[in-house]
mmCIF file of C-alpha atoms in Angstrom:
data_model
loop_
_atom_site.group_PDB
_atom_site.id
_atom_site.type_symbol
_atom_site.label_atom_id
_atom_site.label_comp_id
_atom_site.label_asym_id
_atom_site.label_seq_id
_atom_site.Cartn_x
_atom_site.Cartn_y
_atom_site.Cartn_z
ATOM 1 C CA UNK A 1 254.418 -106.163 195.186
ATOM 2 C CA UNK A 2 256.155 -108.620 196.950
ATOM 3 C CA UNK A 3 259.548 -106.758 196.512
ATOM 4 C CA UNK A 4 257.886 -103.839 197.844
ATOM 5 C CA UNK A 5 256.773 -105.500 200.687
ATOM 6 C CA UNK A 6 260.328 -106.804 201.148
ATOM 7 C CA UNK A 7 262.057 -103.388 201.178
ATOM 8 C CA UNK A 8 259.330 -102.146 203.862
ATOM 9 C CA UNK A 9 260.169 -104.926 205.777
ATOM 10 C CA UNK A 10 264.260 -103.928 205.734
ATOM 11 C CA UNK A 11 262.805 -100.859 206.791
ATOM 12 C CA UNK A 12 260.756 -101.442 209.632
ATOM 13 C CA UNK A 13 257.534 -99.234 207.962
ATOM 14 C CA UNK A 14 254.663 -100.910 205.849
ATOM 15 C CA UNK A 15 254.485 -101.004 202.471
ATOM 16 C CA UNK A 16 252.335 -97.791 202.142
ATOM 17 C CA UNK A 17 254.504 -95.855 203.906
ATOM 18 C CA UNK A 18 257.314 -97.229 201.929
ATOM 19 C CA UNK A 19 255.101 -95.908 198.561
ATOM 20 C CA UNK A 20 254.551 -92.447 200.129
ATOM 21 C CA UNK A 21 258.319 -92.255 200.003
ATOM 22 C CA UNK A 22 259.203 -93.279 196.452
ATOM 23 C CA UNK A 23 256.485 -90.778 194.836
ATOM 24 C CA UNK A 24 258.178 -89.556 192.074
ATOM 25 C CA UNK A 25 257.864 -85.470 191.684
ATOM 26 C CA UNK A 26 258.971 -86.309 188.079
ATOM 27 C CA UNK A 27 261.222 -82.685 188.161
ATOM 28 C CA UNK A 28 258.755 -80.107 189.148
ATOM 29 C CA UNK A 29 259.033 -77.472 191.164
ATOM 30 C CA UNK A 30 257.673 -77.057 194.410
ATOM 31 C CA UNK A 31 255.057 -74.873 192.886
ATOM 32 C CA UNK A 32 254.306 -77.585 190.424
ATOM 33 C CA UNK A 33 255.810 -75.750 187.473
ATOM 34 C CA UNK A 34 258.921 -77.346 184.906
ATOM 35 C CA UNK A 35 260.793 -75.444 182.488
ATOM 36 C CA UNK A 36 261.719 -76.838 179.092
ATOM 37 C CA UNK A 37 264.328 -74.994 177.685
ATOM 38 C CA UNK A 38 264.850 -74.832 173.836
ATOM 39 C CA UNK A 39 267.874 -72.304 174.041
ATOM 40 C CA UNK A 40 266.846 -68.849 172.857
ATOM 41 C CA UNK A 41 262.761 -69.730 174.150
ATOM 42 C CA UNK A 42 261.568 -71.345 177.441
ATOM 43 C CA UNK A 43 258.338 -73.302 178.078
ATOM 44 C CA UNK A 44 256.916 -73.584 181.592
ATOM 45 C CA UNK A 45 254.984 -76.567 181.924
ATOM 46 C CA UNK A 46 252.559 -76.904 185.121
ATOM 47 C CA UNK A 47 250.227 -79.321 186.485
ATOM 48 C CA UNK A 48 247.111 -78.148 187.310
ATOM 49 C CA UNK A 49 244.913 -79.455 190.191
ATOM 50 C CA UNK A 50 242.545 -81.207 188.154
ATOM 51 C CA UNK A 51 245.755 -82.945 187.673
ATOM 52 C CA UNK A 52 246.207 -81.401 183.316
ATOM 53 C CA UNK A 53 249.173 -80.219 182.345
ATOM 54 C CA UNK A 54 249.124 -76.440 180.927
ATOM 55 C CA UNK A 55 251.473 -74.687 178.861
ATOM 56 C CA UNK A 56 252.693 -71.451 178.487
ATOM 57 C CA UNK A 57 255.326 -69.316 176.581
ATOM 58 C CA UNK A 58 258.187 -66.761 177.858
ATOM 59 C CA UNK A 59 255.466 -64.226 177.713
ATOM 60 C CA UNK A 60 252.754 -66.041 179.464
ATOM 61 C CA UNK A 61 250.628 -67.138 176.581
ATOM 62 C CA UNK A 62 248.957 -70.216 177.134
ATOM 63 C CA UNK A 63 249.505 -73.208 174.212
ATOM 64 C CA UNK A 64 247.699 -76.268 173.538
ATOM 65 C CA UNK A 65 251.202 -78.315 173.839
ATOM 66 C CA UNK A 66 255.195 -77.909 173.706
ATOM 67 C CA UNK A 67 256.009 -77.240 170.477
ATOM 68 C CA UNK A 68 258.625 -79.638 168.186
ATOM 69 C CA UNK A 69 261.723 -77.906 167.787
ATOM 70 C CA UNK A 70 262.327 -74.946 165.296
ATOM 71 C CA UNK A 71 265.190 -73.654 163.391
ATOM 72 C CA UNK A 72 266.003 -71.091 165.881
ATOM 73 C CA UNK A 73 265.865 -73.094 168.614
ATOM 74 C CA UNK A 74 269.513 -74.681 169.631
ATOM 75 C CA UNK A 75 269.010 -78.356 168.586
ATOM 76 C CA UNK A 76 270.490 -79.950 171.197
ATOM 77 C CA UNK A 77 268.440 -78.476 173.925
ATOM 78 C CA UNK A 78 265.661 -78.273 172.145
ATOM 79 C CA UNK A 79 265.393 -81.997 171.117
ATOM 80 C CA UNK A 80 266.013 -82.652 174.850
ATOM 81 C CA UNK A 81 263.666 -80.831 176.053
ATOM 82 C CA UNK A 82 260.976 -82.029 173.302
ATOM 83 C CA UNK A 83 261.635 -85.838 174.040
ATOM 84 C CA UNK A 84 261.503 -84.773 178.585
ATOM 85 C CA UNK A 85 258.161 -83.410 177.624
ATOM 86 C CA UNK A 86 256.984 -86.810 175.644
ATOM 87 C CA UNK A 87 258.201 -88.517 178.221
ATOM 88 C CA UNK A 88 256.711 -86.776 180.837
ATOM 89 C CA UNK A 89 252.990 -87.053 179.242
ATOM 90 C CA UNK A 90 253.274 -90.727 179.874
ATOM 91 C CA UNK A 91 255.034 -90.551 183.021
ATOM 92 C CA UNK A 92 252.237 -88.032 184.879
ATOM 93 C CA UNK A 93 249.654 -90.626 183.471
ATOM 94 C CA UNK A 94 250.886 -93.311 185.120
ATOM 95 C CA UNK A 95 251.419 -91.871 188.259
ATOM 96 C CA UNK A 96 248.383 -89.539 188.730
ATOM 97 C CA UNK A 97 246.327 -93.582 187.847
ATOM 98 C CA UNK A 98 248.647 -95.058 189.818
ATOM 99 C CA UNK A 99 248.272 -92.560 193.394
ATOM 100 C CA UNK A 100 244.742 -92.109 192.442
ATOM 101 C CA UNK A 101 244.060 -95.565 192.936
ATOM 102 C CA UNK A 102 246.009 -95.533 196.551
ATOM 103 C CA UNK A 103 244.148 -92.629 197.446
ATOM 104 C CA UNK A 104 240.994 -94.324 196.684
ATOM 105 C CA UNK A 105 242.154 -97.429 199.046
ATOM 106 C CA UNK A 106 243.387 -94.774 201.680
ATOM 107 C CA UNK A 107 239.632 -93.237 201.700
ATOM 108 C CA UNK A 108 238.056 -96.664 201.949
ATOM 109 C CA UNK A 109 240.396 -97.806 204.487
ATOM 110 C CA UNK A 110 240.505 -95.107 206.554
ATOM 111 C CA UNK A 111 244.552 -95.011 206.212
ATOM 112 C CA UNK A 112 245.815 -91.972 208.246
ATOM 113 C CA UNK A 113 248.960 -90.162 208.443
ATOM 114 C CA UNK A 114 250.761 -88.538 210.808
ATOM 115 C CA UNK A 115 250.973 -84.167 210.737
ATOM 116 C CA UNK A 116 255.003 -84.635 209.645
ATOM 117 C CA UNK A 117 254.312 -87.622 207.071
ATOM 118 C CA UNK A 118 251.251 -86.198 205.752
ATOM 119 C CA UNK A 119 253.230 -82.680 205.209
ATOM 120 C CA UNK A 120 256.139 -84.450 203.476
ATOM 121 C CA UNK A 121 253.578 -85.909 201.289
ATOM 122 C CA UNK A 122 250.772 -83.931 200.590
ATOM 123 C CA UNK A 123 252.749 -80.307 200.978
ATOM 124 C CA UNK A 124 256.241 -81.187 199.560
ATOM 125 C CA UNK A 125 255.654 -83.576 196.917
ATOM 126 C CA UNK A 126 254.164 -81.151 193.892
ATOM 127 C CA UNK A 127 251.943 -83.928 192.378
ATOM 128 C CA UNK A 128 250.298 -85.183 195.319
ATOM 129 C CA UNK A 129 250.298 -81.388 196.626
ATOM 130 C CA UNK A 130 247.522 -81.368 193.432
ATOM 131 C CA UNK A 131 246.164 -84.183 194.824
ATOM 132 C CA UNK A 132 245.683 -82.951 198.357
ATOM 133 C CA UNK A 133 244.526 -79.509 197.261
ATOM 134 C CA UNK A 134 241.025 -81.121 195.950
ATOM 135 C CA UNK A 135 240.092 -83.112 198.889
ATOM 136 C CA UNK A 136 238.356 -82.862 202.144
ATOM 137 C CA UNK A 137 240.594 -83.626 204.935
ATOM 138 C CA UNK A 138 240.232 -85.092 208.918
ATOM 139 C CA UNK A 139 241.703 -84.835 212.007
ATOM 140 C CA UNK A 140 241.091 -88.044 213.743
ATOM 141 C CA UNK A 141 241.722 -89.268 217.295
ATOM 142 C CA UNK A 142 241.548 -92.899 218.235
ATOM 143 C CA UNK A 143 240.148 -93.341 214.826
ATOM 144 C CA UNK A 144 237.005 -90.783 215.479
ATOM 145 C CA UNK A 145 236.237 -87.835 213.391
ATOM 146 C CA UNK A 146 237.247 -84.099 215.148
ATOM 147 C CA UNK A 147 237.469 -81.817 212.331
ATOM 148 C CA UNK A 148 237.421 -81.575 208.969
ATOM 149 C CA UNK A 149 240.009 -79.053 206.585
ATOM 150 C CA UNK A 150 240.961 -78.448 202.970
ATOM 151 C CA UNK A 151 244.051 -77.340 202.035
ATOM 152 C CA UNK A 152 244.460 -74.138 200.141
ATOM 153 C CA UNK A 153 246.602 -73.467 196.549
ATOM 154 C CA UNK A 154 248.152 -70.496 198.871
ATOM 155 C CA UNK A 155 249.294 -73.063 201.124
ATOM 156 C CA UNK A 156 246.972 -71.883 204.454
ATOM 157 C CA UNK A 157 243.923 -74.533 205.532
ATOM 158 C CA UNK A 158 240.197 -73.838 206.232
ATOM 159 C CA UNK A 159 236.862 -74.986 207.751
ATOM 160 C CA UNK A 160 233.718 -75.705 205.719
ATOM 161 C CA UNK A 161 232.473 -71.951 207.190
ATOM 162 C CA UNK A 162 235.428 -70.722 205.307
ATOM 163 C CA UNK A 163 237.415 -69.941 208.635
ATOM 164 C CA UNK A 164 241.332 -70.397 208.353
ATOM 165 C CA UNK A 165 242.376 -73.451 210.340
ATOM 166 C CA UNK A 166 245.523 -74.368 212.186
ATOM 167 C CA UNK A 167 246.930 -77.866 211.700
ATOM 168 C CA UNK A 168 247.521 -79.696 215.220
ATOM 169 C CA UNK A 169 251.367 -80.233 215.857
ATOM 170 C CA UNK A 170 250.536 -84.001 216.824
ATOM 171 C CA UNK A 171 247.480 -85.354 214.968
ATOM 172 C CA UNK A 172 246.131 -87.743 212.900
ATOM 173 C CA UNK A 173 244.901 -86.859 209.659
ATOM 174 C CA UNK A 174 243.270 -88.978 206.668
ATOM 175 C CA UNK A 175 240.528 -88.356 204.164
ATOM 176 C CA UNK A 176 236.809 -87.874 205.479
ATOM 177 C CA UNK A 177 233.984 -90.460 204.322
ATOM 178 C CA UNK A 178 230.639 -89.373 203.674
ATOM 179 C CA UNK A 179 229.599 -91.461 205.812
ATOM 180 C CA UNK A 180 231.012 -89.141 208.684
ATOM 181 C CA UNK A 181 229.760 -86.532 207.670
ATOM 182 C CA UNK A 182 226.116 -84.626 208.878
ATOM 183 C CA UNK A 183 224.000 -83.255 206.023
ATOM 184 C CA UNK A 184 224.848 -79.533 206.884
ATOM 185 C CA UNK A 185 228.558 -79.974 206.890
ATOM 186 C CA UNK A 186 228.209 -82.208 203.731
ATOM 187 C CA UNK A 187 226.677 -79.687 201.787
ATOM 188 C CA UNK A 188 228.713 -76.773 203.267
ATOM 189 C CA UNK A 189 231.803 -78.725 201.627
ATOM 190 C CA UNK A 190 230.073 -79.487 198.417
ATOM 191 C CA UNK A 191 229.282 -75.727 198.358
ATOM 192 C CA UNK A 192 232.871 -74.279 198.896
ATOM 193 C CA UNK A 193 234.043 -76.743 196.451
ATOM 194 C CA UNK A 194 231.907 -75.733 193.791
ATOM 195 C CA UNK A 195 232.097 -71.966 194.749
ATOM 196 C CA UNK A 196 236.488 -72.604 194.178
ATOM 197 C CA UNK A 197 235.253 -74.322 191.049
ATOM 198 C CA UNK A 198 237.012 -77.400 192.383
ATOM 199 C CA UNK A 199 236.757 -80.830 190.525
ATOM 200 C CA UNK A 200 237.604 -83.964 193.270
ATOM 201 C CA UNK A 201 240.669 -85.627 191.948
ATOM 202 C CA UNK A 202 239.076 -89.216 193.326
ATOM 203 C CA UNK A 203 235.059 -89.512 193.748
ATOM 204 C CA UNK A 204 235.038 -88.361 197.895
ATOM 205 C CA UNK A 205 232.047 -86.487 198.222
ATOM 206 C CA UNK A 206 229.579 -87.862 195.878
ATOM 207 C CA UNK A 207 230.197 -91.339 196.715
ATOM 208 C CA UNK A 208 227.571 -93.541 197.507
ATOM 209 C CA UNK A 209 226.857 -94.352 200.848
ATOM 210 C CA UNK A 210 225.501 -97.724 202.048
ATOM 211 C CA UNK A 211 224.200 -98.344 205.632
ATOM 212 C CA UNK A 212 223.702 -101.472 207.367
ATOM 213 C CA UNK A 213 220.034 -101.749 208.969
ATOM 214 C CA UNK A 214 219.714 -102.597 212.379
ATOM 215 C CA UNK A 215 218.025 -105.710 211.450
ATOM 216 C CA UNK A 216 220.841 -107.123 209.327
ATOM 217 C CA UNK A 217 223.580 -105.702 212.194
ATOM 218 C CA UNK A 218 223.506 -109.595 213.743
ATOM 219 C CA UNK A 219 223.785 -110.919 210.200
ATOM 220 C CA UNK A 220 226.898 -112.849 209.126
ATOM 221 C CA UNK A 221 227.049 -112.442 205.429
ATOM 222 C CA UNK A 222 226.344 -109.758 203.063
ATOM 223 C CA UNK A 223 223.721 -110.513 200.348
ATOM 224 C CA UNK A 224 223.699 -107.445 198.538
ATOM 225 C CA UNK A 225 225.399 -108.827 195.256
ATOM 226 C CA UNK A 226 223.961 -112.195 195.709
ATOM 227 C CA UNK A 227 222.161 -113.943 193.088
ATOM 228 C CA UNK A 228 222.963 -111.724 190.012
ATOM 229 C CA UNK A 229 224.227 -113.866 187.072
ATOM 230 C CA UNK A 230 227.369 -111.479 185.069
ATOM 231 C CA UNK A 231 230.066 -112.707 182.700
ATOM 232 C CA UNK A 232 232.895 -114.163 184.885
ATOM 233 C CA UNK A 233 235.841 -112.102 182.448
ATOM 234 C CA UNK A 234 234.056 -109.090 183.984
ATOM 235 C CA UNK A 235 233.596 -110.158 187.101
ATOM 236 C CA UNK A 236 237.015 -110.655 187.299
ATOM 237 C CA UNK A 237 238.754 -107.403 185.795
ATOM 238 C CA UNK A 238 236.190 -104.741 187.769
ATOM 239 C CA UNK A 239 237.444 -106.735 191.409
ATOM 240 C CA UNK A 240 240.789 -106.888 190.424
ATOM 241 C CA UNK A 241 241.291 -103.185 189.225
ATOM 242 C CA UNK A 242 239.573 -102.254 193.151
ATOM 243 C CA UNK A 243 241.818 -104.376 195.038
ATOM 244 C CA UNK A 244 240.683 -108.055 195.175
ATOM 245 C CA UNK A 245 242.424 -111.032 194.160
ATOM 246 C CA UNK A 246 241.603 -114.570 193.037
ATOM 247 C CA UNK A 247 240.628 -117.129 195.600
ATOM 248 C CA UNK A 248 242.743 -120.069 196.051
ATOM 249 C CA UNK A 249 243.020 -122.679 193.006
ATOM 250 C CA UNK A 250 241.261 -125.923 193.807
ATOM 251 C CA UNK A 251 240.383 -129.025 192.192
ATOM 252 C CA UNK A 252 240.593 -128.750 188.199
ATOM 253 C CA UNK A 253 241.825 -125.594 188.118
ATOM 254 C CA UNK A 254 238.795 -124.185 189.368
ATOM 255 C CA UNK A 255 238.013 -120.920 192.324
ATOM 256 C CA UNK A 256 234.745 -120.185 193.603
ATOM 257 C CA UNK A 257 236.012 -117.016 195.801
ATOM 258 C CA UNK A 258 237.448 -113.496 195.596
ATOM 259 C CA UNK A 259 238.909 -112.038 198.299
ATOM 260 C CA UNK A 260 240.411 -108.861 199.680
ATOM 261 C CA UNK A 261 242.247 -107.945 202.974
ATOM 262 C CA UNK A 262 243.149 -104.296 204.615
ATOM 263 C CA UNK A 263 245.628 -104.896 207.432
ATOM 264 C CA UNK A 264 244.859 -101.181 208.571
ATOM 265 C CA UNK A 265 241.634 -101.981 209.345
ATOM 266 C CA UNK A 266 242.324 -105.613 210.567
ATOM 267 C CA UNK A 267 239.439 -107.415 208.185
ATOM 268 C CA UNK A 268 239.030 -108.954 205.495
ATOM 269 C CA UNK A 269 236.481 -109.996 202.732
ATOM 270 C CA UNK A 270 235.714 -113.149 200.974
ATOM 271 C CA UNK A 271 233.181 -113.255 197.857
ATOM 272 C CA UNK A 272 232.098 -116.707 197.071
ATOM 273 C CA UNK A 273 230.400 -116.946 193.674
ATOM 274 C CA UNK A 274 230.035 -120.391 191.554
ATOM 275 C CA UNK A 275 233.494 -120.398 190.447
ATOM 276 C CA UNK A 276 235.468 -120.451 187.413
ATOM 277 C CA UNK A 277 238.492 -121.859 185.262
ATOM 278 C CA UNK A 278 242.126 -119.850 185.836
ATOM 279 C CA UNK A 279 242.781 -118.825 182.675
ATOM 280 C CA UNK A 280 239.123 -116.798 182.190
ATOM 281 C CA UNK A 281 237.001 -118.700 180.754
ATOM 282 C CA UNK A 282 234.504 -116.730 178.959
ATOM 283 C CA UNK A 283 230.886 -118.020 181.044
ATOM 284 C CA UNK A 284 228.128 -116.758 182.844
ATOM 285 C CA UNK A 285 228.662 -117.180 186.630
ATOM 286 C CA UNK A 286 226.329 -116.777 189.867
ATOM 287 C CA UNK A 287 227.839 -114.092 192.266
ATOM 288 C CA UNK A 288 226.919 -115.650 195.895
ATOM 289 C CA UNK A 289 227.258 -114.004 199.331
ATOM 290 C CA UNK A 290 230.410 -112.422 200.729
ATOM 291 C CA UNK A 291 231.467 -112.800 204.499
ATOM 292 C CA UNK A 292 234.151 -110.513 206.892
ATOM 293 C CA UNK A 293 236.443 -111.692 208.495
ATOM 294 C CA UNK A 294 239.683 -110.948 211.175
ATOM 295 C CA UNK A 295 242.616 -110.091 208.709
ATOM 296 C CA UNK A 296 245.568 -112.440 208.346
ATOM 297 C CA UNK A 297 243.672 -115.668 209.432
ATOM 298 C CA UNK A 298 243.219 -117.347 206.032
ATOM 299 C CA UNK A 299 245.320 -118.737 203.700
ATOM 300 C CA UNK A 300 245.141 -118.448 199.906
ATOM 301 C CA UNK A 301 247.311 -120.409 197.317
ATOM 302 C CA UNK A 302 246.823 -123.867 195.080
ATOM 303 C CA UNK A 303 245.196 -126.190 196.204
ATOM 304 C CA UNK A 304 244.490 -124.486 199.821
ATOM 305 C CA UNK A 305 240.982 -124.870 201.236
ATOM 306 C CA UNK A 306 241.349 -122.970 204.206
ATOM 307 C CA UNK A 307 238.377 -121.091 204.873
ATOM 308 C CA UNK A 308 237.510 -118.835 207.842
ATOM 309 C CA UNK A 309 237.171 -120.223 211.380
ATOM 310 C CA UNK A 310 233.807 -119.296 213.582
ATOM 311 C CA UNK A 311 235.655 -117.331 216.170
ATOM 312 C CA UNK A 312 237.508 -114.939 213.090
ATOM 313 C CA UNK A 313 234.297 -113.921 211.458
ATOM 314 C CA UNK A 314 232.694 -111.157 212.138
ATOM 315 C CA UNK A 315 228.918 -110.247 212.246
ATOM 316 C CA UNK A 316 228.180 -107.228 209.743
ATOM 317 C CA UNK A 317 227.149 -104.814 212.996
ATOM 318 C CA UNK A 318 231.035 -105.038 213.809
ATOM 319 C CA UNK A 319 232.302 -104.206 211.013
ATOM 320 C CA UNK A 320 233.497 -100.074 210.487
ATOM 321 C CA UNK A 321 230.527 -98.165 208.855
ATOM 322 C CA UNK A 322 233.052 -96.507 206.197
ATOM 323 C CA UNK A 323 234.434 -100.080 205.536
ATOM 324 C CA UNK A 324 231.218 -101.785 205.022
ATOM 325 C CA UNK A 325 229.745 -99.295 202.835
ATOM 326 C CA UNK A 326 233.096 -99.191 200.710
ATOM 327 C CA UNK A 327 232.409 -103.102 200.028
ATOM 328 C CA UNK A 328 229.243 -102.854 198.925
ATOM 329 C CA UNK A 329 230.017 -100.153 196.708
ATOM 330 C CA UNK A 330 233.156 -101.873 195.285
ATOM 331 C CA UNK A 331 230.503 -105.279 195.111
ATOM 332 C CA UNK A 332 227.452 -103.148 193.265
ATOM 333 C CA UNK A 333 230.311 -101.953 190.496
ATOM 334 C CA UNK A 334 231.494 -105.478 190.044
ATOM 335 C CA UNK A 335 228.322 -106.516 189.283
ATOM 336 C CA UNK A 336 226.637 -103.807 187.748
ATOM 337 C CA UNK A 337 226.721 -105.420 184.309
ATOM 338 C CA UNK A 338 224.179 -107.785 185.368
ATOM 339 C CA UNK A 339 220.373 -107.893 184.139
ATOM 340 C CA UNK A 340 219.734 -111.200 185.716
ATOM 341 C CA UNK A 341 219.134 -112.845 189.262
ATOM 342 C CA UNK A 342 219.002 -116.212 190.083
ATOM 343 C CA UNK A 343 216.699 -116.705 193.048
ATOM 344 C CA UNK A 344 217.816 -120.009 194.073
ATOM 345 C CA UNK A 345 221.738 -119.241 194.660
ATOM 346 C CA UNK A 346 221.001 -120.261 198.079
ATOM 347 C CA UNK A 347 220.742 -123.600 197.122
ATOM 348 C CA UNK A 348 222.987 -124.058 194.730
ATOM 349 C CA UNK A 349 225.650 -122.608 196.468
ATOM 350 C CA UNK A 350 225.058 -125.391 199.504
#
């Protein structure tokens, strides 16, 4: 990460934009096919976009896998190609977890793209082409919603009525929330997608969706999470694998937080909770209440007990819809192993 972060910086781009670029296409076509050539027979692998590889024979039958090498085949090819496709199984696992996971940030984050970057990405690039071909996309100015698209197999775009759409020369596009989204044009995506017989290649759609009520808008923590006693290994491993990282290492080895920051959106997130060894210690621990605040403006390392000053936090009411609700999601799936509540975290936490 922090080599990546070093490149960008040679570069003058961010460290997501420096990832867009170093996608690997891992040899397919731009139709998202591969050959693997055993001499006197061919195999055409493809990926699929519910992101499976298929294969098929010279004729166009469809087998379960490549097959190992036969007599008749020329051995040096077809050992080649054998060990390419064994290679690539792992490879196209990797990556399809591995841009799944930055899609799911971009969606939660509202990350955008510009028409030419998003093109070079989602059109040009045959795996996330797979990608982009199950999603619902927006065209956003000054960070509000203006229309909404899916890109076609064929290539062309469309509407939720199933009207072909034109793609703005200058725009800015990025995935569509829920959130954003009225119940009619909602369902009228849902629809379409089922009617293609379309499976999401990252939950979009049918995520939940969590709103703030206006009497909690002035509030400044978020006690959704708070109370529920969990194992502190799981704890742990679910934040982690969304995005968070350990709080800063104080006194006996101990942290009592979690946080998480998204510069595109300018905030971060601390969870306090009632701490635990490094190292994972295998104990019950107390999640507590979680607080926003203005990205950037706290540090985290050993032995650092900076914490976030009054004028850098921010009320719940001013924090982005989409952004809040993606917390609490992420917070309800880190905890969801829990069958108990502690009613007096308040205290205990003070």
């Amino acid at each position: 990460a922090a080599a990546l972060e070093s490149a960008a910086q040679e570069l003058g781009i961010t460290a997501e934009e420096l990832a867009d670029r170093i996608v690997p296409d891992l040899d397919f076509a731009a139709d998202g096919t591969r050959i693997f050539d055993y001499g006197p027979r061919k195999f055409t692998v493809r990926l699929t976009p519910t992101l499976e590889l298929t294969v098929t024979t010279d004729s166009g039958k469809a087998i379960k896998s490549l097959p190992a090498p036969g007599r008749t085949d020329d051995s040096e090819k077809a050992t080649a190609a054998y060990e390419a496709y064994k290679a690539l199984k792992k490879q196209i696992k990797a990556t399809i977890s591995a841009q799944r996971a930055r899609l799911d940030a971009a969606l939660s984050a509202q990350r955008c793209w510009d028409g030419a970057a998003w093109k070079a990405l989602f059109v040009e690039n045959p795996i996330m082409r797979q990608f982009a071909i199950s999603l619902i996309w927006s065209v956003y100015e000054n960070s509000e919603l203006k229309e909404t698209f899916r890109y076609m197999e064929d290539g062309s775009f469309n509407t939720a009525d199933e009207e072909e759409y034109t793609l703005p020369d200058h725009t800015s596009i990025g995935l569509v929330h829920p959130i954003e989204l009225d119940a009619d044009t909602l369902a009228a995506w849902k629809q379409q997608l089922e009617d293609y017989e379309i499976t999401q290649s990252i939950d979009q759609l049918t995520r939940p969706i969590y709103r703030l009520s206006e009497e909690q808008a002035g509030n400044r923590t978020l006690e959704a999470v708070a109370g529920r006693k969990l194992n502190a290994l799981s704890l742990t491993g679910k934040l982690q694998s969304m995005g968070w990282y350990r709080g800063s290492v104080v006194d006996g080895g101990c942290f009592y937080t979690f946080y998480r920051e998204d510069p595109s959106v300018g905030i971060g997130v601390e969870l306090s909770f009632s701490g635990s060894y490094v190292g994972g210690e295998n104990e019950e621990i107390t999640v507590y209440d979680a607080m926003f605040y203005r990205a950037g403006t706290v540090k985290h390392g050993s032995y650092c007990y900076d914490k976030p000053e009054e004028e850098n936090i921010f009320t719940l009411g001013q924090v982005p819809a989409r952004y809040y609700s993606e917390v609490v999601w992420q917070l309800e799936r880190a905890t969801a192993s829990s069958t108990e509540t502690d009613p007096d975290w308040r205290r205990k936490k003070n």
